[in-house]
Amino acid sequence: MPAQSVDALFRSLNRGDLAPVYYFFGPEDVLKDEAVRSILDRALDPALRDFNFDQRSAAQLDAEEVHALCNTLPMLAERRVVLLRDVECWKRKTKGRAELLKYLERPSAETLVIMLQGSAEEKEDRELAAGACAVGFDRLPPERARKWLLRQAGQLGVNLEPDAAEHLIRVVGCDLGALASEMSKLASLPSGEIMTAGRVGELVGVRHGETLWDWREAVLNGETGRAATLLPSVLDQAGVSGVKLVTALGTSLVGLGIARSHFDDGMRGRSLEAGVMKSLLSVRPFGLLSYKEEAARWSRWAPDWPHRRIRSALKAARDTDQALKNTTVSDERGLLTDLVLQIGVPSAEAA
């Protein structure tokens, strides 16, 4: 049985449908924890939770302990819940794992088991998935990460403007753990303050309009001077490197090539954006901003980027990437400035 989506899981929980065994895997630990809390809220009486909820690390359990955890009867309740963390630590022939696989063949009606796999091991364990309701927790795309962030802000009482949420995602990315960490910092500030993009930029140390994505947009929008001017501040940011900038630019150039192909086929306006969006959804590449917004940008830039220019820019990006990875080269800013100038002032052949 294929793994269930996160959306399908939460829909079933909202209906009150509980499976006897769940297996959660994938890179997004924050969503896994939210799902666990949702299951606990629906499965257990808060007054009796301490008596009917056990959580253990799989690495510390032998076969007898697994058997006891999964088969102990609930106390004054319909069911009990067992949360097994770090199930990826079990080796294939571990006795504890073997006991759990045996249990999965005939799970107890009085016990709900949640098997939680850490993000360090993203691959699905087929043996565990076969005996459970398996759910893969992937990173959220930017548009959904923004909605999650705004919902989180509301729960914490932070007055976060949509533009500020967008800026946070541009700075931090779609890692919900990192976003939650930034939100906890904002929540510690005096209540009532409106968190604008500018204010959030001051607090996280990256000014609004000076992110990696702003640099990429300046390059592809033909704002060569601005792109070169942004380089020092962007390169000084935590987690940003020359290779990361070139990678983001290269991904966008490939997307721009898709948009240009649709443009050359006669698509224009909303039809062009829809065609690009369809192509994006068919492959769902990671490391972009909102697919809808990216489709709009690439479609807007497509008329100015014939395929020859795109190929020339990709070649320049590849050469810069190789130079940046050469340990004898240390001038990231110089190499990237050269790249910006090459792309911003295309040769007659590429234009």
XYZ file of C-alpha atoms in Angstrom:
351
model
C 0.000 0.000 0.000
C 1.488 3.405 -0.970
C 2.280 5.921 1.736
C -0.530 8.296 2.643
C -0.148 12.047 2.239
C 0.009 14.376 5.231
C -3.214 16.051 4.080
C -5.014 12.706 3.925
C -3.775 11.878 7.423
C -5.110 15.094 8.954
C -8.429 14.716 7.106
C -8.865 11.253 8.578
C -7.954 12.491 12.059
C -10.466 15.344 11.761
C -13.115 12.720 10.981
C -12.098 10.843 14.108
C -10.672 7.876 12.189
C -7.752 6.305 14.037
C -5.575 3.504 12.675
C -4.172 0.867 15.057
C -0.604 1.558 13.881
C 1.063 4.577 12.255
C 4.492 4.832 10.675
C 5.827 8.353 10.090
C 8.938 8.967 7.980
C 10.480 11.768 5.926
C 12.515 14.942 6.488
C 9.949 17.234 8.159
C 10.062 16.448 11.883
C 7.911 19.420 12.916
C 4.909 18.097 11.000
C 5.455 14.633 12.460
C 5.274 16.086 15.966
C 2.105 17.983 15.056
C 0.552 14.751 13.794
C 1.526 12.928 16.997
C -0.097 15.658 19.121
C -3.241 15.480 16.996
C -3.458 11.706 17.470
C -2.944 12.009 21.227
C -5.674 14.654 21.482
C -8.142 12.357 19.737
C -7.099 9.029 21.211
C -6.689 9.820 24.907
C -8.653 11.497 27.671
C -6.388 14.318 28.958
C -7.145 13.317 32.544
C -5.847 9.785 31.935
C -3.046 10.526 29.484
C -0.256 9.975 32.015
C -1.537 6.442 32.638
C -2.100 5.493 29.004
C 0.751 7.047 27.070
C 4.266 5.651 26.766
C 7.054 6.954 24.563
C 10.370 5.192 24.196
C 13.386 5.167 21.921
C 13.441 1.994 19.831
C 17.207 1.699 20.236
C 16.767 1.059 23.972
C 14.148 -1.697 23.678
C 14.593 -5.454 23.615
C 11.976 -7.943 22.417
C 10.328 -8.407 25.831
C 9.961 -4.661 26.336
C 8.431 -4.223 22.878
C 5.936 -6.992 23.604
C 4.999 -5.494 26.973
C 4.613 -1.959 25.612
C 2.360 -3.014 22.763
C 0.195 -5.482 24.679
C -0.332 -3.833 28.065
C -4.011 -3.060 28.626
C -5.191 0.549 29.059
C -6.164 1.898 32.478
C -9.797 3.032 32.749
C -9.847 3.893 29.041
C -10.698 2.472 25.637
C -7.103 2.487 24.431
C -3.541 3.451 25.197
C -0.917 5.002 22.908
C 2.692 3.907 22.455
C 5.130 6.211 20.666
C 8.285 4.490 19.427
C 10.891 7.046 18.397
C 14.073 6.436 16.371
C 12.818 3.249 14.707
C 15.506 3.757 12.051
C 18.073 2.754 14.706
C 16.870 -0.848 14.626
C 19.052 -3.093 12.507
C 17.311 -5.557 10.220
C 17.816 -8.575 12.493
C 17.382 -6.844 15.858
C 15.175 -8.859 18.216
C 13.192 -5.783 19.189
C 12.417 -5.064 15.543
C 11.475 -8.689 14.925
C 9.045 -8.565 17.849
C 7.454 -5.378 16.510
C 7.063 -6.876 13.018
C 5.356 -9.858 14.623
C 3.032 -7.490 16.495
C 2.156 -5.643 13.269
C 0.701 -8.854 11.850
C -2.037 -8.721 14.501
C -2.075 -5.391 16.381
C -3.991 -5.046 19.625
C -7.370 -3.306 19.534
C -6.544 -1.622 22.861
C -3.197 -0.118 21.791
C -2.431 2.540 19.199
C 1.220 2.415 18.137
C 3.056 5.296 16.439
C 6.425 4.444 14.878
C 8.442 7.619 14.387
C 11.463 7.648 12.078
C 13.939 10.514 12.433
C 14.695 12.893 9.578
C 18.279 11.628 9.321
C 16.872 8.578 7.507
C 14.355 9.831 4.947
C 13.827 6.566 3.056
C 10.693 4.570 3.782
C 11.166 1.258 5.612
C 8.968 -1.073 3.572
C 8.643 -3.719 6.276
C 7.352 -1.213 8.815
C 5.158 0.508 6.230
C 3.537 -2.775 5.199
C 1.977 -3.254 8.627
C 0.921 0.313 9.344
C -0.714 3.451 8.054
C 2.451 4.925 6.545
C 2.730 8.680 6.049
C 5.608 10.486 4.322
C 6.378 13.944 5.722
C 8.144 15.923 3.001
C 9.263 19.548 3.199
C 6.395 21.923 2.551
C 6.521 23.976 -0.645
C 6.981 27.715 -0.002
C 3.318 28.693 -0.364
C 2.273 26.127 2.237
C 5.218 26.945 4.475
C 4.021 30.559 4.442
C 0.516 29.488 5.511
C 2.009 27.325 8.262
C 4.148 30.240 9.432
C 1.197 32.642 9.580
C -0.854 30.060 11.488
C 2.035 29.546 13.900
C 2.281 33.313 14.381
C -1.415 33.460 15.251
C -1.039 30.692 17.823
C 1.894 32.523 19.431
C 0.162 35.898 19.375
C 2.644 37.419 16.913
C 1.201 40.017 14.523
C 3.147 38.879 11.463
C 2.365 40.574 8.164
C 2.268 38.374 5.014
C 5.257 40.216 3.509
C 7.206 39.542 6.698
C 6.363 35.835 6.471
C 7.579 35.836 2.871
C 10.820 37.523 3.913
C 11.415 34.935 6.652
C 10.987 32.120 4.139
C 13.376 33.825 1.725
C 15.964 34.055 4.513
C 15.475 30.753 6.339
C 13.942 28.520 3.682
C 11.075 26.067 4.157
C 12.596 24.155 7.076
C 9.765 24.368 9.626
C 12.160 23.760 12.512
C 14.226 26.804 11.559
C 11.083 28.870 10.976
C 9.690 27.829 14.358
C 12.951 28.877 16.006
C 12.705 32.347 14.447
C 9.053 32.589 15.462
C 9.892 31.802 19.083
C 12.321 34.735 19.045
C 9.631 37.054 17.684
C 7.160 35.777 20.279
C 9.537 36.796 23.081
C 9.273 40.470 22.072
C 6.726 42.817 23.678
C 3.216 41.966 22.500
C 1.307 44.242 20.167
C 4.170 45.149 17.849
C 3.340 44.697 14.177
C 6.007 42.585 12.512
C 6.598 44.136 9.106
C 9.080 42.802 6.566
C 11.463 45.604 7.480
C 11.214 44.937 11.212
C 11.695 41.190 10.746
C 14.689 41.922 8.533
C 16.274 43.929 11.351
C 15.661 41.132 13.853
C 16.974 38.245 11.736
C 19.935 40.222 10.433
C 18.991 40.142 6.750
C 17.400 43.295 5.428
C 14.281 43.125 3.304
C 15.248 43.063 -0.373
C 18.738 41.686 0.244
C 18.221 37.927 0.191
C 19.637 35.285 -2.134
C 16.358 35.405 -4.051
C 16.493 39.169 -4.476
C 19.978 38.765 -5.979
C 18.750 36.064 -8.352
C 15.816 38.229 -9.448
C 18.098 41.206 -10.073
C 20.343 39.049 -12.284
C 17.517 37.604 -14.372
C 15.619 40.885 -14.504
C 18.594 42.586 -16.143
C 19.418 44.763 -13.113
C 23.145 44.133 -13.419
C 24.271 47.000 -11.195
C 21.912 46.072 -8.384
C 22.886 42.392 -8.610
C 26.580 43.282 -8.287
C 25.871 45.680 -5.414
C 23.895 43.033 -3.493
C 26.693 40.454 -3.597
C 28.691 41.581 -0.514
C 25.697 41.630 1.846
C 24.221 38.395 0.472
C 27.520 36.502 0.684
C 27.970 37.636 4.296
C 24.723 35.954 5.369
C 24.782 32.721 7.367
C 24.412 29.622 5.221
C 25.003 31.467 1.942
C 27.935 30.624 -0.319
C 28.939 31.313 -3.875
C 28.022 27.756 -4.858
C 24.567 28.158 -3.311
C 23.984 31.360 -5.288
C 25.044 29.733 -8.548
C 22.861 26.690 -7.842
C 19.796 28.873 -7.263
C 20.548 30.817 -10.429
C 21.091 27.651 -12.462
C 17.783 26.142 -11.318
C 15.990 29.329 -12.325
C 17.699 29.365 -15.725
C 16.404 25.851 -16.378
C 12.923 27.016 -15.375
C 13.321 30.031 -17.616
C 14.142 27.650 -20.456
C 10.833 25.859 -19.864
C 8.988 29.182 -19.920
C 10.748 30.209 -23.125
C 9.773 26.930 -24.816
C 6.117 27.584 -24.002
C 6.561 31.184 -25.169
C 7.980 30.013 -28.502
C 4.966 27.698 -28.851
C 2.739 30.766 -28.838
C 1.616 30.846 -25.218
C 1.110 34.267 -23.674
C -0.237 35.788 -20.457
C -2.168 33.472 -18.164
C -1.891 30.625 -20.639
C 1.901 30.864 -20.449
C 1.890 30.950 -16.642
C -0.457 27.948 -16.560
C 1.832 25.994 -18.887
C 4.889 26.750 -16.756
C 2.963 25.900 -13.591
C 1.927 22.551 -15.059
C 5.558 21.769 -15.885
C 6.617 22.687 -12.344
C 3.956 20.494 -10.763
C 4.968 17.535 -12.927
C 8.475 17.452 -11.404
C 8.057 19.491 -8.157
C 11.679 20.680 -7.899
C 12.965 21.554 -4.435
C 14.719 24.788 -3.557
C 12.395 27.320 -5.175
C 9.979 29.925 -3.896
C 6.218 29.561 -4.425
C 5.604 27.636 -7.657
C 2.839 30.052 -8.616
C 5.114 33.046 -8.111
C 8.038 31.370 -9.881
C 5.823 30.559 -12.867
C 4.766 34.210 -13.025
C 8.381 35.440 -12.842
C 9.714 33.051 -15.468
C 6.808 33.888 -17.766
C 7.484 37.603 -17.342
C 11.185 37.161 -18.135
C 10.724 34.718 -21.023
C 10.455 37.328 -23.848
C 13.899 38.712 -22.964
C 15.562 35.293 -22.768
C 15.867 33.437 -26.092
C 17.253 29.915 -25.835
C 20.720 30.949 -27.033
C 20.997 33.435 -24.186
C 19.796 30.845 -21.673
C 22.357 28.300 -22.901
C 25.103 30.914 -22.710
C 24.077 31.839 -19.146
C 23.971 28.187 -18.083
C 27.467 27.652 -19.472
C 28.721 30.713 -17.575
C 27.038 29.452 -14.385
C 28.609 26.010 -14.828
C 32.075 27.492 -15.343
C 31.650 29.698 -12.265
C 30.472 26.736 -10.203
C 33.566 24.754 -11.182
C 35.836 27.701 -10.384
C 34.177 28.164 -6.972
C 34.739 24.506 -6.149
C 38.434 24.802 -6.992
C 40.175 24.965 -3.613
C 42.820 27.342 -5.016
C 40.206 30.042 -5.635
C 39.041 32.240 -2.745
C 37.521 35.310 -4.426
C 33.836 34.353 -4.448
C 32.719 37.927 -4.897
C 34.975 38.480 -7.902
C 33.848 35.299 -9.645
C 30.186 36.047 -9.041
C 30.576 39.640 -10.200
C 32.074 38.339 -13.447
C 29.119 35.950 -13.777
C 26.628 38.774 -13.233
C 28.324 40.860 -15.920
C 28.440 37.962 -18.396
C 24.749 37.240 -17.957
C 23.668 40.856 -17.751
C 25.510 41.875 -20.921
C 24.869 38.949 -23.305
C 26.976 38.499 -26.392
C 25.457 39.258 -29.766
C 25.400 35.540 -30.557
C 23.440 34.695 -27.416
C 21.031 37.620 -27.670
